[in-house]
């Protein structure tokens, strides 16, 4: 009943491979065209980036990232590579209550407010200048990251006031904590 | 054509396992990523390439040049995250400008030469290679997906390793690591075993039918091969060919695959073997020149199905052309694409017996017997009815095309001239060309080409009833006969969308009418009472016995 006017010949194996590719292509294209965005929520690099760039606006996102070991690992790698300055863990012999943490790239100093109102001043002294304006001091303590927005830097020094319950106090006193500036 | 539940047929056809939810989510987010100002991060081509590369498992070949790009970037000390957070879309020029600005900041490199804006030549010892940024941009979406799959931490390790890569072997080693990672991920999230199994069945069946011949022709896949194959494989409950519709569509795809293989649109080796030993050897074999051309298109331009979607009644906003039932019927016929006219009997079988099978499947799922499913096909003229239905549908499509064209005329839209005029007969088209020439000749002073074209269009539209009286009357008649929402009068608002939807509609409907016409005319050309060609009636009688016998074997005697 039917005729062929456009005869085309090719290698059987090659045609079979193309068949698989075409079928796969259609399966993918069909499933993507039907995806209404309600099926799965996967954290992507763009989420990690948003969290790293605007931590104060993404507190819940950061918590979600850090709950998942794989995402936490990726976030850690990203934050480390974004760091302009780093201060690694201190020597284990450091005392329980340090008032200063020194590093090759910057020093941190923690001073209680003279008004004895429970506030502390965290002074960040950078040893080198950078082209970009540092935005955040962040630290890795007990396998999770926390962020502090930096005040404007003058002569390599920035100062931030924190409350006595701020987690940075514990991190500051923990030699294992690592600090970064970006 | 019987009273078909196309939604049921479609639902049954979608039984194959697709990508996992995770892969779907990753692909969607990769394809939808925008830059800060809302522009798509990846070009349309890069988005298409991502799907093609995954579908053909040919990512290894793309990863190799991507690794060379990473060598250049890492050696310039550009942080990895930079490439995924660019403020500009990932075009060749934005990549070039990023690399250039990085070069300005670091000391000059004697081993790098930016041959032109978009090709960078790198020399590492005895190894010299070119990085074509256009090629990288074309696969930017894959770059993003690689990062999502491998993870920032994993990719950064490899990126830093590439910064110190000294020779081809070291780059190839990183490339293979990445390809292996993608392969492992896709193995879990986009299993292709069932498609490969299907392909193997078809391959072996073809080899058997063609006498173990290593080559295959489109004509080998004909109506009789398809039915023979279905009869053999539909009894296997695990087979993906239990449904005749799945079987028929798979063979249509196979015919398309033959064309694709013959046109060599895929690079050799772009197959599932990409990551086996042969595949790994293949990766090492690739040189830069070969890697620049992966494959251009997996399908031949926008398919008819994609075109048909443009007139989906649920998508059109200002006008309704075909209704939902006509749309579904068209979709079913258009699925055969350019293969349809050579597989007319398969189409008749599909449209007649697939709905019966769909009802049998549904009944067996609900654990109730549907004895009436096959009784509804008592009419010996079932195939003729299908033909009648296709003819009626063709007339409707043609009428709607003309009614839409008349709407454009009423709006005095210049798009009428190029969208609707091809519907007229040759003689009247000639008249129009002559009228155009006369108008052009009557102009006394030079004029801007765009203004000139608009002026000529306006004149032609004004005089259309005189220049093309037959065509004009035809359009007017169609408008009276085919009344659909939005046809016939100018909308009060959003007339630009209305004109655009009508113009697209005319083009798509014309193409559909041509498709349908080709189907029926092929049959009519072959139906000669003086030859031994079987009549539709005898074909149907024979097929009914074949299908019903098979249905009874598959679904039990009670069916």
mmCIF file of C-alpha atoms in Angstrom, chain B residues 181-337:
data_model
loop_
_atom_site.group_PDB
_atom_site.id
_atom_site.type_symbol
_atom_site.label_atom_id
_atom_site.label_comp_id
_atom_site.label_asym_id
_atom_site.label_seq_id
_atom_site.Cartn_x
_atom_site.Cartn_y
_atom_site.Cartn_z
ATOM 1 C CA UNK B 181 31.572 11.759 37.144
ATOM 2 C CA UNK B 182 28.840 12.833 34.729
ATOM 3 C CA UNK B 183 28.427 9.280 33.500
ATOM 4 C CA UNK B 184 27.961 7.982 37.065
ATOM 5 C CA UNK B 185 25.425 10.683 37.817
ATOM 6 C CA UNK B 186 23.423 10.100 34.641
ATOM 7 C CA UNK B 187 23.482 6.361 35.223
ATOM 8 C CA UNK B 188 21.439 6.978 38.367
ATOM 9 C CA UNK B 189 19.392 9.956 37.244
ATOM 10 C CA UNK B 190 18.723 9.274 33.591
ATOM 11 C CA UNK B 191 18.804 5.531 33.100
ATOM 12 C CA UNK B 192 18.751 4.592 29.449
ATOM 13 C CA UNK B 193 18.704 0.836 29.857
ATOM 14 C CA UNK B 194 15.106 0.481 28.677
ATOM 15 C CA UNK B 195 15.729 2.599 25.578
ATOM 16 C CA UNK B 196 18.859 0.604 24.821
ATOM 17 C CA UNK B 197 16.928 -2.613 25.265
ATOM 18 C CA UNK B 198 14.294 -1.362 22.833
ATOM 19 C CA UNK B 199 17.018 -0.368 20.408
ATOM 20 C CA UNK B 200 18.631 -3.788 20.685
ATOM 21 C CA UNK B 201 15.351 -5.565 19.919
ATOM 22 C CA UNK B 202 14.837 -3.380 16.875
ATOM 23 C CA UNK B 203 18.425 -3.773 15.737
ATOM 24 C CA UNK B 204 18.312 -7.567 16.000
ATOM 25 C CA UNK B 205 14.943 -7.779 14.302
ATOM 26 C CA UNK B 206 16.208 -5.642 11.435
ATOM 27 C CA UNK B 207 19.372 -7.697 11.149
ATOM 28 C CA UNK B 208 17.234 -10.829 10.969
ATOM 29 C CA UNK B 209 14.864 -9.357 8.380
ATOM 30 C CA UNK B 210 17.591 -7.929 6.217
ATOM 31 C CA UNK B 211 19.712 -11.072 6.370
ATOM 32 C CA UNK B 212 22.367 -9.836 8.820
ATOM 33 C CA UNK B 213 23.089 -7.000 6.473
ATOM 34 C CA UNK B 214 25.200 -4.307 8.130
ATOM 35 C CA UNK B 215 23.356 -1.534 6.351
ATOM 36 C CA UNK B 216 19.761 -0.441 6.592
ATOM 37 C CA UNK B 217 17.441 1.633 4.428
ATOM 38 C CA UNK B 218 14.418 3.714 5.302
ATOM 39 C CA UNK B 219 12.371 1.516 2.980
ATOM 40 C CA UNK B 220 13.254 -1.541 5.091
ATOM 41 C CA UNK B 221 11.051 -0.074 7.783
ATOM 42 C CA UNK B 222 7.662 -0.435 6.216
ATOM 43 C CA UNK B 223 4.124 -1.269 7.276
ATOM 44 C CA UNK B 224 4.660 -5.009 7.175
ATOM 45 C CA UNK B 225 7.886 -4.907 9.213
ATOM 46 C CA UNK B 226 6.152 -2.825 11.875
ATOM 47 C CA UNK B 227 3.200 -5.184 12.242
ATOM 48 C CA UNK B 228 5.443 -8.269 12.180
ATOM 49 C CA UNK B 229 7.602 -6.765 14.886
ATOM 50 C CA UNK B 230 4.572 -5.915 17.016
ATOM 51 C CA UNK B 231 3.178 -9.413 16.659
ATOM 52 C CA UNK B 232 6.468 -10.833 17.869
ATOM 53 C CA UNK B 233 7.149 -8.471 20.750
ATOM 54 C CA UNK B 234 3.748 -7.432 22.072
ATOM 55 C CA UNK B 235 3.278 -10.756 23.831
ATOM 56 C CA UNK B 236 6.234 -10.034 26.086
ATOM 57 C CA UNK B 237 4.857 -8.233 29.155
ATOM 58 C CA UNK B 238 8.245 -6.640 29.826
ATOM 59 C CA UNK B 239 8.568 -5.405 26.285
ATOM 60 C CA UNK B 240 8.167 -1.715 25.629
ATOM 61 C CA UNK B 241 6.315 -2.707 22.482
ATOM 62 C CA UNK B 242 3.143 -4.092 23.963
ATOM 63 C CA UNK B 243 1.188 -1.078 22.757
ATOM 64 C CA UNK B 244 0.939 -0.867 18.997
ATOM 65 C CA UNK B 245 1.164 2.933 19.251
ATOM 66 C CA UNK B 246 4.520 2.733 21.075
ATOM 67 C CA UNK B 247 5.748 0.252 18.518
ATOM 68 C CA UNK B 248 4.693 2.357 15.532
ATOM 69 C CA UNK B 249 6.154 5.575 16.940
ATOM 70 C CA UNK B 250 9.414 3.839 17.803
ATOM 71 C CA UNK B 251 9.776 2.695 14.217
ATOM 72 C CA UNK B 252 9.025 6.196 12.961
ATOM 73 C CA UNK B 253 11.832 7.399 15.211
ATOM 74 C CA UNK B 254 14.071 4.675 13.834
ATOM 75 C CA UNK B 255 13.422 5.902 10.302
ATOM 76 C CA UNK B 256 14.361 9.390 11.438
ATOM 77 C CA UNK B 257 17.478 7.926 13.052
ATOM 78 C CA UNK B 258 18.469 6.413 9.710
ATOM 79 C CA UNK B 259 18.180 9.824 8.073
ATOM 80 C CA UNK B 260 20.157 11.369 10.880
ATOM 81 C CA UNK B 261 22.901 8.762 10.693
ATOM 82 C CA UNK B 262 23.057 9.113 6.941
ATOM 83 C CA UNK B 263 23.275 12.882 7.103
ATOM 84 C CA UNK B 264 26.147 12.433 9.552
ATOM 85 C CA UNK B 265 24.814 15.169 11.753
ATOM 86 C CA UNK B 266 26.176 13.370 14.740
ATOM 87 C CA UNK B 267 29.872 13.063 14.970
ATOM 88 C CA UNK B 268 31.032 9.487 14.771
ATOM 89 C CA UNK B 269 31.183 7.857 18.130
ATOM 90 C CA UNK B 270 28.625 10.184 19.730
ATOM 91 C CA UNK B 271 26.883 7.158 21.103
ATOM 92 C CA UNK B 272 26.329 5.373 24.329
ATOM 93 C CA UNK B 273 29.824 3.967 24.080
ATOM 94 C CA UNK B 274 31.265 7.330 25.016
ATOM 95 C CA UNK B 275 32.426 6.111 28.375
ATOM 96 C CA UNK B 276 33.363 2.507 27.831
ATOM 97 C CA UNK B 277 36.917 1.588 26.950
ATOM 98 C CA UNK B 278 36.385 2.411 23.347
ATOM 99 C CA UNK B 279 34.830 5.690 24.367
ATOM 100 C CA UNK B 280 37.700 6.652 26.608
ATOM 101 C CA UNK B 281 40.092 5.874 23.795
ATOM 102 C CA UNK B 282 37.902 8.022 21.620
ATOM 103 C CA UNK B 283 38.215 10.924 24.027
ATOM 104 C CA UNK B 284 41.982 10.691 23.887
ATOM 105 C CA UNK B 285 41.837 10.509 20.122
ATOM 106 C CA UNK B 286 39.910 13.704 19.691
ATOM 107 C CA UNK B 287 41.943 16.647 18.628
ATOM 108 C CA UNK B 288 40.923 20.234 18.962
ATOM 109 C CA UNK B 289 39.672 20.606 15.430
ATOM 110 C CA UNK B 290 37.400 17.613 15.657
ATOM 111 C CA UNK B 291 36.148 18.627 19.057
ATOM 112 C CA UNK B 292 34.997 21.964 17.712
ATOM 113 C CA UNK B 293 32.265 20.308 15.721
ATOM 114 C CA UNK B 294 30.200 18.034 17.952
ATOM 115 C CA UNK B 295 26.886 17.923 16.277
ATOM 116 C CA UNK B 296 24.641 20.662 15.142
ATOM 117 C CA UNK B 297 21.181 19.348 15.380
ATOM 118 C CA UNK B 298 19.569 16.221 16.652
ATOM 119 C CA UNK B 299 16.346 16.872 14.872
ATOM 120 C CA UNK B 300 15.861 18.585 11.584
ATOM 121 C CA UNK B 301 14.876 22.075 12.646
ATOM 122 C CA UNK B 302 11.689 22.731 14.528
ATOM 123 C CA UNK B 303 9.620 19.584 14.151
ATOM 124 C CA UNK B 304 6.046 19.607 12.947
ATOM 125 C CA UNK B 305 4.918 18.728 16.453
ATOM 126 C CA UNK B 306 6.718 21.769 17.841
ATOM 127 C CA UNK B 307 5.156 23.914 15.139
ATOM 128 C CA UNK B 308 1.711 22.537 15.864
ATOM 129 C CA UNK B 309 2.130 23.528 19.499
ATOM 130 C CA UNK B 310 2.126 27.156 18.354
ATOM 131 C CA UNK B 311 -1.572 26.902 17.571
ATOM 132 C CA UNK B 312 -2.507 24.951 20.670
ATOM 133 C CA UNK B 313 -5.900 26.421 21.671
ATOM 134 C CA UNK B 314 -4.797 26.531 25.283
ATOM 135 C CA UNK B 315 -1.791 28.680 24.381
ATOM 136 C CA UNK B 316 -3.260 31.181 21.905
ATOM 137 C CA UNK B 317 -4.463 34.292 23.689
ATOM 138 C CA UNK B 318 -6.320 36.404 21.155
ATOM 139 C CA UNK B 319 -7.759 33.871 18.757
ATOM 140 C CA UNK B 320 -8.824 30.233 18.662
ATOM 141 C CA UNK B 321 -8.049 28.392 15.443
ATOM 142 C CA UNK B 322 -8.375 24.622 15.810
ATOM 143 C CA UNK B 323 -10.413 23.365 18.762
ATOM 144 C CA UNK B 324 -9.026 20.933 21.334
ATOM 145 C CA UNK B 325 -10.325 17.822 19.554
ATOM 146 C CA UNK B 326 -8.982 18.902 16.168
ATOM 147 C CA UNK B 327 -5.684 19.755 17.808
ATOM 148 C CA UNK B 328 -5.403 16.274 19.371
ATOM 149 C CA UNK B 329 -6.268 14.572 16.068
ATOM 150 C CA UNK B 330 -3.727 16.669 14.232
ATOM 151 C CA UNK B 331 -1.060 15.949 16.838
ATOM 152 C CA UNK B 332 -1.627 12.226 16.423
ATOM 153 C CA UNK B 333 -1.212 12.432 12.640
ATOM 154 C CA UNK B 334 1.669 14.893 12.661
ATOM 155 C CA UNK B 335 3.710 12.691 15.003
ATOM 156 C CA UNK B 336 4.646 10.680 11.938
ATOM 157 C CA UNK B 337 6.332 13.738 10.459
#
